[in-house]
PDB file of C-alpha atoms in Angstrom:
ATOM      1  CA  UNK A   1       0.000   0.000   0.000  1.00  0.00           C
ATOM      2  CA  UNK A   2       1.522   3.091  -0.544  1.00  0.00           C
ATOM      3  CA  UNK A   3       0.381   6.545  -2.969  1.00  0.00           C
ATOM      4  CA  UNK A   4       0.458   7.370  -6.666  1.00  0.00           C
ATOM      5  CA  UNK A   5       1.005  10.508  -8.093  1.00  0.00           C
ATOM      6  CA  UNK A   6      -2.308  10.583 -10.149  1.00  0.00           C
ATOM      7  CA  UNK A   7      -4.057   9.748  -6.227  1.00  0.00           C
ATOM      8  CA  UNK A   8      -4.867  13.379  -4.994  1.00  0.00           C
ATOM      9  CA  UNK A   9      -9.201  12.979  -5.519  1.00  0.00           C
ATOM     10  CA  UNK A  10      -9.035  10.097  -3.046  1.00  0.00           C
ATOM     11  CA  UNK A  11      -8.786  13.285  -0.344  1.00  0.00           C
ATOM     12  CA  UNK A  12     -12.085  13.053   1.260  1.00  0.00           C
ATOM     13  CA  UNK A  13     -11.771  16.987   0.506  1.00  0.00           C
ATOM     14  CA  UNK A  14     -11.626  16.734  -3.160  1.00  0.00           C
ATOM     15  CA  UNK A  15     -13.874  13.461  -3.841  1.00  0.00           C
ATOM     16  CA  UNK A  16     -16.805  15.559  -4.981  1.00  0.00           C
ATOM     17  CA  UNK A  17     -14.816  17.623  -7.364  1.00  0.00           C
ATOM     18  CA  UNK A  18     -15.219  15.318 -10.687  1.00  0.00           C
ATOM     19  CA  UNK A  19     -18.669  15.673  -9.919  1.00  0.00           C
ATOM     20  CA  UNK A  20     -18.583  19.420  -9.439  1.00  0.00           C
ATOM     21  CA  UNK A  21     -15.979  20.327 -12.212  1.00  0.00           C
ATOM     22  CA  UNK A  22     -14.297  18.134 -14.821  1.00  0.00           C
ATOM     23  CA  UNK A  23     -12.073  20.594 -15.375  1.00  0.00           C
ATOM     24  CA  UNK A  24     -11.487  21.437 -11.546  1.00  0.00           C
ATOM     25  CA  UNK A  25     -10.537  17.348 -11.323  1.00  0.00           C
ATOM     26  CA  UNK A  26      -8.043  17.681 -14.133  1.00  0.00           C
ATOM     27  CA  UNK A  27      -6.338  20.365 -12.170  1.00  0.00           C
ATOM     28  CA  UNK A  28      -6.860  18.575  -8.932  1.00  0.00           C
ATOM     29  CA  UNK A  29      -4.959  15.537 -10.503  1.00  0.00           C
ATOM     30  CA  UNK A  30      -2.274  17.288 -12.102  1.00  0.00           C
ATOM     31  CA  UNK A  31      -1.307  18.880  -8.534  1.00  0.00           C
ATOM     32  CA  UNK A  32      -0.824  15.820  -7.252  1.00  0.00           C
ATOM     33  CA  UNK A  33       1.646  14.815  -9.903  1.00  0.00           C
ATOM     34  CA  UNK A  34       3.760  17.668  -8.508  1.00  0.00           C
ATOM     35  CA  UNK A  35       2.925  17.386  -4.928  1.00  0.00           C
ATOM     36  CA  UNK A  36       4.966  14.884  -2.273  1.00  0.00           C
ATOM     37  CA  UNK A  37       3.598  13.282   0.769  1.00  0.00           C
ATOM     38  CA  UNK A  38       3.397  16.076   2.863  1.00  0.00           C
ATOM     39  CA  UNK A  39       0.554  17.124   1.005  1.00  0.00           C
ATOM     40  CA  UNK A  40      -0.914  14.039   0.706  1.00  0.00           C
ATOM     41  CA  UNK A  41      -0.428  13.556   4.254  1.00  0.00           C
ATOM     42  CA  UNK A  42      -2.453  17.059   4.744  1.00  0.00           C
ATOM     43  CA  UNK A  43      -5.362  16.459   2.700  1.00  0.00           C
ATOM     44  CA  UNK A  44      -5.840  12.847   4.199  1.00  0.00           C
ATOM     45  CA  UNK A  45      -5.309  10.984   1.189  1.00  0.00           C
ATOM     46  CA  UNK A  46      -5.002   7.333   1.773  1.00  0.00           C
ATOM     47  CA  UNK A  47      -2.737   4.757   1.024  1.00  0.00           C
ATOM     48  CA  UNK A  48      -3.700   2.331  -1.547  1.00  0.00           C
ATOM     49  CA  UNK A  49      -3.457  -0.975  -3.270  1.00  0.00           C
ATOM     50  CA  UNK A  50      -3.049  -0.783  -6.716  1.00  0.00           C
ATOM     51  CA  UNK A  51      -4.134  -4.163  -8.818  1.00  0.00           C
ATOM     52  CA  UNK A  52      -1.112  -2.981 -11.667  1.00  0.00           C
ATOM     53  CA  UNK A  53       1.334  -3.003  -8.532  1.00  0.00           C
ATOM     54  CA  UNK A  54       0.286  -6.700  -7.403  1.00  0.00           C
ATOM     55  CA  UNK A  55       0.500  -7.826 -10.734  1.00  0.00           C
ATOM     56  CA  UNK A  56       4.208  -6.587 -11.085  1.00  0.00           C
ATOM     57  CA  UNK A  57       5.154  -7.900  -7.817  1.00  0.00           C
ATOM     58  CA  UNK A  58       3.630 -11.190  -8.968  1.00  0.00           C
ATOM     59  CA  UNK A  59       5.298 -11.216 -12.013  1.00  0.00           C
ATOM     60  CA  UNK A  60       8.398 -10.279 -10.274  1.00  0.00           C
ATOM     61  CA  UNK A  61       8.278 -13.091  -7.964  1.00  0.00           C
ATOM     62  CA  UNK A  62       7.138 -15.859 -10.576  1.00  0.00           C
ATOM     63  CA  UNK A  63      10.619 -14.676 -12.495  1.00  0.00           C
ATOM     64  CA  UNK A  64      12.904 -14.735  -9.574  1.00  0.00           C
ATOM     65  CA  UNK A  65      11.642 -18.145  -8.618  1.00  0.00           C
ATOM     66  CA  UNK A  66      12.117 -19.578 -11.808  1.00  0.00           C
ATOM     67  CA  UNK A  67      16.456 -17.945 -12.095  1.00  0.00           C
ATOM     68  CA  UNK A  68      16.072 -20.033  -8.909  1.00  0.00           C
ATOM     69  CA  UNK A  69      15.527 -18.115  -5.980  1.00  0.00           C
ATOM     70  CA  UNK A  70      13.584 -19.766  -2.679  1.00  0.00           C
ATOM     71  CA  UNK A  71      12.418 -17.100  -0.781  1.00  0.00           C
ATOM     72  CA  UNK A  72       9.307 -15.671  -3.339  1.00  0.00           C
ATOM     73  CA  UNK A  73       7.827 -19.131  -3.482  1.00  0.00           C
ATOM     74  CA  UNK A  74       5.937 -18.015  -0.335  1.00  0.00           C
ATOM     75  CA  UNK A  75       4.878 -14.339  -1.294  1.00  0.00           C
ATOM     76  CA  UNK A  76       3.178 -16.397  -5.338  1.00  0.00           C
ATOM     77  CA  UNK A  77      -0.483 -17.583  -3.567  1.00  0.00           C
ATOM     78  CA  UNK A  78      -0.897 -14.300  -1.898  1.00  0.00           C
ATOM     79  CA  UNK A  79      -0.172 -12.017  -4.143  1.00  0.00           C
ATOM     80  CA  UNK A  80      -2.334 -14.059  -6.805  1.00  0.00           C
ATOM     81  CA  UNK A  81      -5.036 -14.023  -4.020  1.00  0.00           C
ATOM     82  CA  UNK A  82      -5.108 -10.635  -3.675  1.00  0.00           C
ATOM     83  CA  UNK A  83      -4.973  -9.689  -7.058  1.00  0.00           C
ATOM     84  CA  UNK A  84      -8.037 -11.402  -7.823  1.00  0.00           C
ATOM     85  CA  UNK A  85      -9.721  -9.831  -4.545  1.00  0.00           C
ATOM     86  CA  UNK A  86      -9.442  -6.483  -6.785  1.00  0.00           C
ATOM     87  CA  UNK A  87     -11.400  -7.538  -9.536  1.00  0.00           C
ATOM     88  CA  UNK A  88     -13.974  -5.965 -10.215  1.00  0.00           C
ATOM     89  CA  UNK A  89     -17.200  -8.188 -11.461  1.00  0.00           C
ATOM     90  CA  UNK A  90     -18.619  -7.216 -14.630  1.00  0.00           C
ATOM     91  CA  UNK A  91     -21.714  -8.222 -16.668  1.00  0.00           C
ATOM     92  CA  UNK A  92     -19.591 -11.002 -18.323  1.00  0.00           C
ATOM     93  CA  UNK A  93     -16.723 -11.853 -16.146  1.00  0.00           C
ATOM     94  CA  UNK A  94     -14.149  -8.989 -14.382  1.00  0.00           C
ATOM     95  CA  UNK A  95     -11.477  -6.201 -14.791  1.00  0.00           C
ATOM     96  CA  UNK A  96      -8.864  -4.127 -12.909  1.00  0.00           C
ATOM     97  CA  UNK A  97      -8.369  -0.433 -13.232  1.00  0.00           C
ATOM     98  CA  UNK A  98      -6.555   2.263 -10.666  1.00  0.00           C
ATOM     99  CA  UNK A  99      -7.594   2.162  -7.209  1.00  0.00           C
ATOM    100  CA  UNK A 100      -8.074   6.268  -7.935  1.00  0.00           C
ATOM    101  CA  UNK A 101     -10.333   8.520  -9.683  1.00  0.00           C
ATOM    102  CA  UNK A 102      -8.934   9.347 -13.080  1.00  0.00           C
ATOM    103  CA  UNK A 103      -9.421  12.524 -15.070  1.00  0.00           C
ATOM    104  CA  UNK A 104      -7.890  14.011 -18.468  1.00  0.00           C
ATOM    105  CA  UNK A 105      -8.853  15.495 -21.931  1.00  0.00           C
ATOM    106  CA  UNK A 106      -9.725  11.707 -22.779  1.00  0.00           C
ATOM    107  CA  UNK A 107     -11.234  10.332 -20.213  1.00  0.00           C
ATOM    108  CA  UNK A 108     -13.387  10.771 -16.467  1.00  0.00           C
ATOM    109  CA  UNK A 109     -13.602   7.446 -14.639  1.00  0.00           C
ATOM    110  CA  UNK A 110     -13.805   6.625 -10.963  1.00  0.00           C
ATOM    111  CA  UNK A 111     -12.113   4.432  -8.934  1.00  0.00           C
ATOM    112  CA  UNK A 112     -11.671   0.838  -9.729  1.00  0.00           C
ATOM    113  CA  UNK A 113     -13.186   1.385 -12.798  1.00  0.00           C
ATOM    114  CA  UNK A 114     -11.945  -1.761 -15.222  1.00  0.00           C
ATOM    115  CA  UNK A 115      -9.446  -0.624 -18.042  1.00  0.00           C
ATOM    116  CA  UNK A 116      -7.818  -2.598 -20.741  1.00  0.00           C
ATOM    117  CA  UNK A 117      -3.971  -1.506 -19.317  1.00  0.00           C
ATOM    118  CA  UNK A 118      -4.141  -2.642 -15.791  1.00  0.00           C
ATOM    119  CA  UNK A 119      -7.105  -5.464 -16.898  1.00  0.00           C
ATOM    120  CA  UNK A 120      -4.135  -6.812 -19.431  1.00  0.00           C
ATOM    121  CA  UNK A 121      -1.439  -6.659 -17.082  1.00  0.00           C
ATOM    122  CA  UNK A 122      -3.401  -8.537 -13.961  1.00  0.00           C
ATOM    123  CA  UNK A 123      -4.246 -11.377 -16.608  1.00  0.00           C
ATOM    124  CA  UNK A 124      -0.327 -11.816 -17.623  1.00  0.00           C
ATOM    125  CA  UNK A 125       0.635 -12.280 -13.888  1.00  0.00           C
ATOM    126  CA  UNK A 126      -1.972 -14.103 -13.520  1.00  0.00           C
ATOM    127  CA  UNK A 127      -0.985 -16.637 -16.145  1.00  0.00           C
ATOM    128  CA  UNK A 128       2.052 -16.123 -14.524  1.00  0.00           C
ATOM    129  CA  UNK A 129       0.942 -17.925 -11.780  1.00  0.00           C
ATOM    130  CA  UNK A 130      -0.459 -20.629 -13.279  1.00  0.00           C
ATOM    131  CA  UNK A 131       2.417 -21.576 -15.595  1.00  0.00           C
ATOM    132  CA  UNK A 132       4.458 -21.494 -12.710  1.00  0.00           C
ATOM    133  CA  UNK A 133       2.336 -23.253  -9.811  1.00  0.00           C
ATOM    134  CA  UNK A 134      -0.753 -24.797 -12.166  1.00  0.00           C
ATOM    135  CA  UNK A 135      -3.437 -22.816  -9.653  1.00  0.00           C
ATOM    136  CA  UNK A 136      -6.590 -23.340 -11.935  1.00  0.00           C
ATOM    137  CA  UNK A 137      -8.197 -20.541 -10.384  1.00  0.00           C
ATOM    138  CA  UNK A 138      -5.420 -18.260 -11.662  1.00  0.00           C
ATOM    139  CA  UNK A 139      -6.153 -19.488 -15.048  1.00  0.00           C
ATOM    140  CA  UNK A 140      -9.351 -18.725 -14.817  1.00  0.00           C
ATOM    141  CA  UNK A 141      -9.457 -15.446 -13.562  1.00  0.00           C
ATOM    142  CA  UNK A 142      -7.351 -14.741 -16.618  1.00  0.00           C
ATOM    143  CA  UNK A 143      -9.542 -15.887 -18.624  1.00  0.00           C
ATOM    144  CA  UNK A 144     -12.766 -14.014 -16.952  1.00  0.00           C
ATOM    145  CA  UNK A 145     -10.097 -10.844 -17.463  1.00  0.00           C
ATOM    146  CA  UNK A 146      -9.504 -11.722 -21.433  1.00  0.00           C
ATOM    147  CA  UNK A 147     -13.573 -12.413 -21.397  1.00  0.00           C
ATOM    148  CA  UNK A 148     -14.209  -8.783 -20.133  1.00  0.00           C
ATOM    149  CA  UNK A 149     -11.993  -7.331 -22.539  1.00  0.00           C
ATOM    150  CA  UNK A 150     -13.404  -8.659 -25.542  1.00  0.00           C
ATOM    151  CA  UNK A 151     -17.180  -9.273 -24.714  1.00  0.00           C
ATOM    152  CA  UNK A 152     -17.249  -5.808 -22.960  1.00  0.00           C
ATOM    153  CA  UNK A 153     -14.743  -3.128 -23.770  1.00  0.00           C
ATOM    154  CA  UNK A 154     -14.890  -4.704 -27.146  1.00  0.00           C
ATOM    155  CA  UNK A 155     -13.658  -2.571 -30.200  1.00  0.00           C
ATOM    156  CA  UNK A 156     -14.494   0.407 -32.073  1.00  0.00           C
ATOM    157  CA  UNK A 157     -13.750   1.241 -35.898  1.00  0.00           C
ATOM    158  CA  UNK A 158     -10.425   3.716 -36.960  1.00  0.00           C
ATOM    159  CA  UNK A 159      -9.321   3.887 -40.448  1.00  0.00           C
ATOM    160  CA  UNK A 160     -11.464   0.984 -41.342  1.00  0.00           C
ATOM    161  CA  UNK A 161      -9.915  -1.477 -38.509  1.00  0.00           C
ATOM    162  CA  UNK A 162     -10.995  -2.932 -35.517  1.00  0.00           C
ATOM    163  CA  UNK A 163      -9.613  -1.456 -32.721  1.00  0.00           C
ATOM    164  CA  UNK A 164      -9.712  -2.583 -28.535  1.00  0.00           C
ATOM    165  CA  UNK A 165     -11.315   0.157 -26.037  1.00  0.00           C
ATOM    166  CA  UNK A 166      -9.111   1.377 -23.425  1.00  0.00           C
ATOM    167  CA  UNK A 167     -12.137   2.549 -21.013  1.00  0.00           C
ATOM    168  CA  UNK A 168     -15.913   1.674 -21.921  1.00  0.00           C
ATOM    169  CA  UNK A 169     -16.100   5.239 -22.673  1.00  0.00           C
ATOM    170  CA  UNK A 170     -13.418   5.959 -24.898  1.00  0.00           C
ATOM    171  CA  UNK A 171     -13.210   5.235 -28.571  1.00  0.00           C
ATOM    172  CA  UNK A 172      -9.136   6.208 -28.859  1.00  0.00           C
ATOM    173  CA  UNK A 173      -7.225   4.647 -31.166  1.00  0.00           C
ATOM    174  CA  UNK A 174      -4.067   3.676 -28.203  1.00  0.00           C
ATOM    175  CA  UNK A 175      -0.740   2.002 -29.899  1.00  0.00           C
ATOM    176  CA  UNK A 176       0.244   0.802 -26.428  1.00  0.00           C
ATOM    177  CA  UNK A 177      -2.521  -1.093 -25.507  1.00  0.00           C
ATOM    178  CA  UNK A 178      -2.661  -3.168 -28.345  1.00  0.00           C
ATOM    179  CA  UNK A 179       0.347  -4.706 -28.857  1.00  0.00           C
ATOM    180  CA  UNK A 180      -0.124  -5.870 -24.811  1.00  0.00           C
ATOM    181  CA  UNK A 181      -3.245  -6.743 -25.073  1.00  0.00           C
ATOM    182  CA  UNK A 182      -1.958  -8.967 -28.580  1.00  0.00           C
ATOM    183  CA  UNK A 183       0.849 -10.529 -26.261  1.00  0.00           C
ATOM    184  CA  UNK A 184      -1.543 -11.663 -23.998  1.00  0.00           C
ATOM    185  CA  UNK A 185      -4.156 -12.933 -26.179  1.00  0.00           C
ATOM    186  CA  UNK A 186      -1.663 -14.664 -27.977  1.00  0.00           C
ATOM    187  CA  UNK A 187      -0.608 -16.099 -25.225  1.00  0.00           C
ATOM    188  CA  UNK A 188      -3.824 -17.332 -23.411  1.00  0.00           C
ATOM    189  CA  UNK A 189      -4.852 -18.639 -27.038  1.00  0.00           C
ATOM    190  CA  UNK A 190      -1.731 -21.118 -26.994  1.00  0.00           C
ATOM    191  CA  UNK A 191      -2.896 -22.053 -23.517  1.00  0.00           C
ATOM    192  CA  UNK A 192      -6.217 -22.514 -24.723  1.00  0.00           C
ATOM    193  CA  UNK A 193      -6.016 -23.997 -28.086  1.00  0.00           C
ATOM    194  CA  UNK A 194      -8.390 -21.031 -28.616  1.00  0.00           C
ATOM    195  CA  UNK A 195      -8.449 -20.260 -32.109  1.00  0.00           C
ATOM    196  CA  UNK A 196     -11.085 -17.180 -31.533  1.00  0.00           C
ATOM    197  CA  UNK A 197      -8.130 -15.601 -29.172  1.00  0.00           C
ATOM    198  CA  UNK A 198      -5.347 -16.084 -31.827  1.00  0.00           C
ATOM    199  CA  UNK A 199      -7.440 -14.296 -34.232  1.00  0.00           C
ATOM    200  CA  UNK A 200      -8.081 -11.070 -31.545  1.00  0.00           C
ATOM    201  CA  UNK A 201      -4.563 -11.011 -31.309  1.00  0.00           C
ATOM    202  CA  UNK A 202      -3.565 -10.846 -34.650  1.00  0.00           C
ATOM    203  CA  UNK A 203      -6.223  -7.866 -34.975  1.00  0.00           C
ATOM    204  CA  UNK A 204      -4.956  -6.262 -32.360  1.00  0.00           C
ATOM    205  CA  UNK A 205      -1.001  -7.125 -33.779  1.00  0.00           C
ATOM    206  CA  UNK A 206      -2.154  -5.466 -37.332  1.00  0.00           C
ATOM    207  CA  UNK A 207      -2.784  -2.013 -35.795  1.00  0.00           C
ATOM    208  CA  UNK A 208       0.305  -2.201 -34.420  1.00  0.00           C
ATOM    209  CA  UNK A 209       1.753  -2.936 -37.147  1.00  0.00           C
ATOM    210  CA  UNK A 210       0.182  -0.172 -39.296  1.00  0.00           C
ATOM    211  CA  UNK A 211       0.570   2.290 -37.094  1.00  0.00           C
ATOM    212  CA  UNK A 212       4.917   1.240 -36.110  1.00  0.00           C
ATOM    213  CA  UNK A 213       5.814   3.049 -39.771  1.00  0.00           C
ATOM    214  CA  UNK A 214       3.787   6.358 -38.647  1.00  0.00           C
ATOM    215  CA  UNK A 215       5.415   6.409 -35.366  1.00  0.00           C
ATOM    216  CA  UNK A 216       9.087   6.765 -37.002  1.00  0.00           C
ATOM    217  CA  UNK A 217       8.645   9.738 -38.882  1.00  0.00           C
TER     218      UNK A 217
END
């Protein structure tokens, strides 16, 4: 548990300001980028658990273990356990997204509100997990994760291709986003023997891939 620089509306002084002001939340979040703990600490904003940090320490863990370090073998089932605790269910299966409110040009979601990023991220340690210990149930909380993704984020049309949503709300074509969420399809696919999840991932691969040549000018 600890804070993020994006965390400032979790003050119980500012939590109404999204709903007051859009614009007033964008400031309110960009002063905590530039603010340290002392303001934090003054505006009673709490610590946190953030599903993207358990995921890397997850990851992090599964990796050490297998260059052939003892001592994260212990710290695996937890942090897979509590992972999953921070799903969030959805009409389908569930997602991850920031333990904060989040506000920009793009985008105004609350806290906890599922996102492709950190939904993408908790599935890969997840899977993790499971190549490394066989825990079924991290398997298939990946797969509820890939399942949310798809069936509910979906995709929107840009330039005549398919494209995955970041948010529910956004229709933004994001480079990024798509060449993870292509790694992990791919990789749950192989898993699987899922041929419908080899084919997402080679739709989401081709926008990377059209997109690479524009990047380099």
């Amino acid at each position: 548990r600890s804070h993020d620089p994006y965390d400032l509306l979790l003050s119980p002084l500012a939590r109404r300001v999204p709903e007051i002001s859009p614009l007033a939340a964008r400031v309110v979040l960009q002063l905590g980028r530039r603010a340290g703990l002392n303001l934090r600490r003054l505006l009673r904003v709490p610590v946190h658990e953030e599903p993207k940090t358990l995921a890397d320490f997850l990851r992090a863990a599964v990796i050490l273990c297998d260059l052939g370090e003892a001592w994260p073998v212990e710290h695996i089932s937890e942090l897979s356990t509590l992972l999953r605790d921070r799903a969030v269910p959805t009409e389908t299966g569930h997602g991850w997204g920031n333990a904060f409110p989040l506000a920009s040009r793009f985008v105004a979601a609350p806290a906890d509100e599922p996102n492709i990023y950190t939904t993408t991220a908790a599935c890969q340690a997840l899977l993790d997990d499971y190549a490394f210990s066989g825990h079924e149930e991290a398997l298939e909380a990946a797969v509820l994760g890939i399942r949310f993704i798809l069936r509910e984020l979906g995709t929107f049309t840009h330039d005549g291709r398919p494209w995955l949503r970041y948010f529910r709300s956004t229709d933004a074509p994001i480079v990024n986003v798509q060449a993870s969420a292509a790694s992990l399809l791919a990789r749950a696919g192989a898993i699987r023997t899922d041929d419908e999840l080899l084919e997402a991932a080679d739709r989401a691969a081709q926008n990377q891939a059209a997109i690479a040549p524009l990047m380099e000018l």
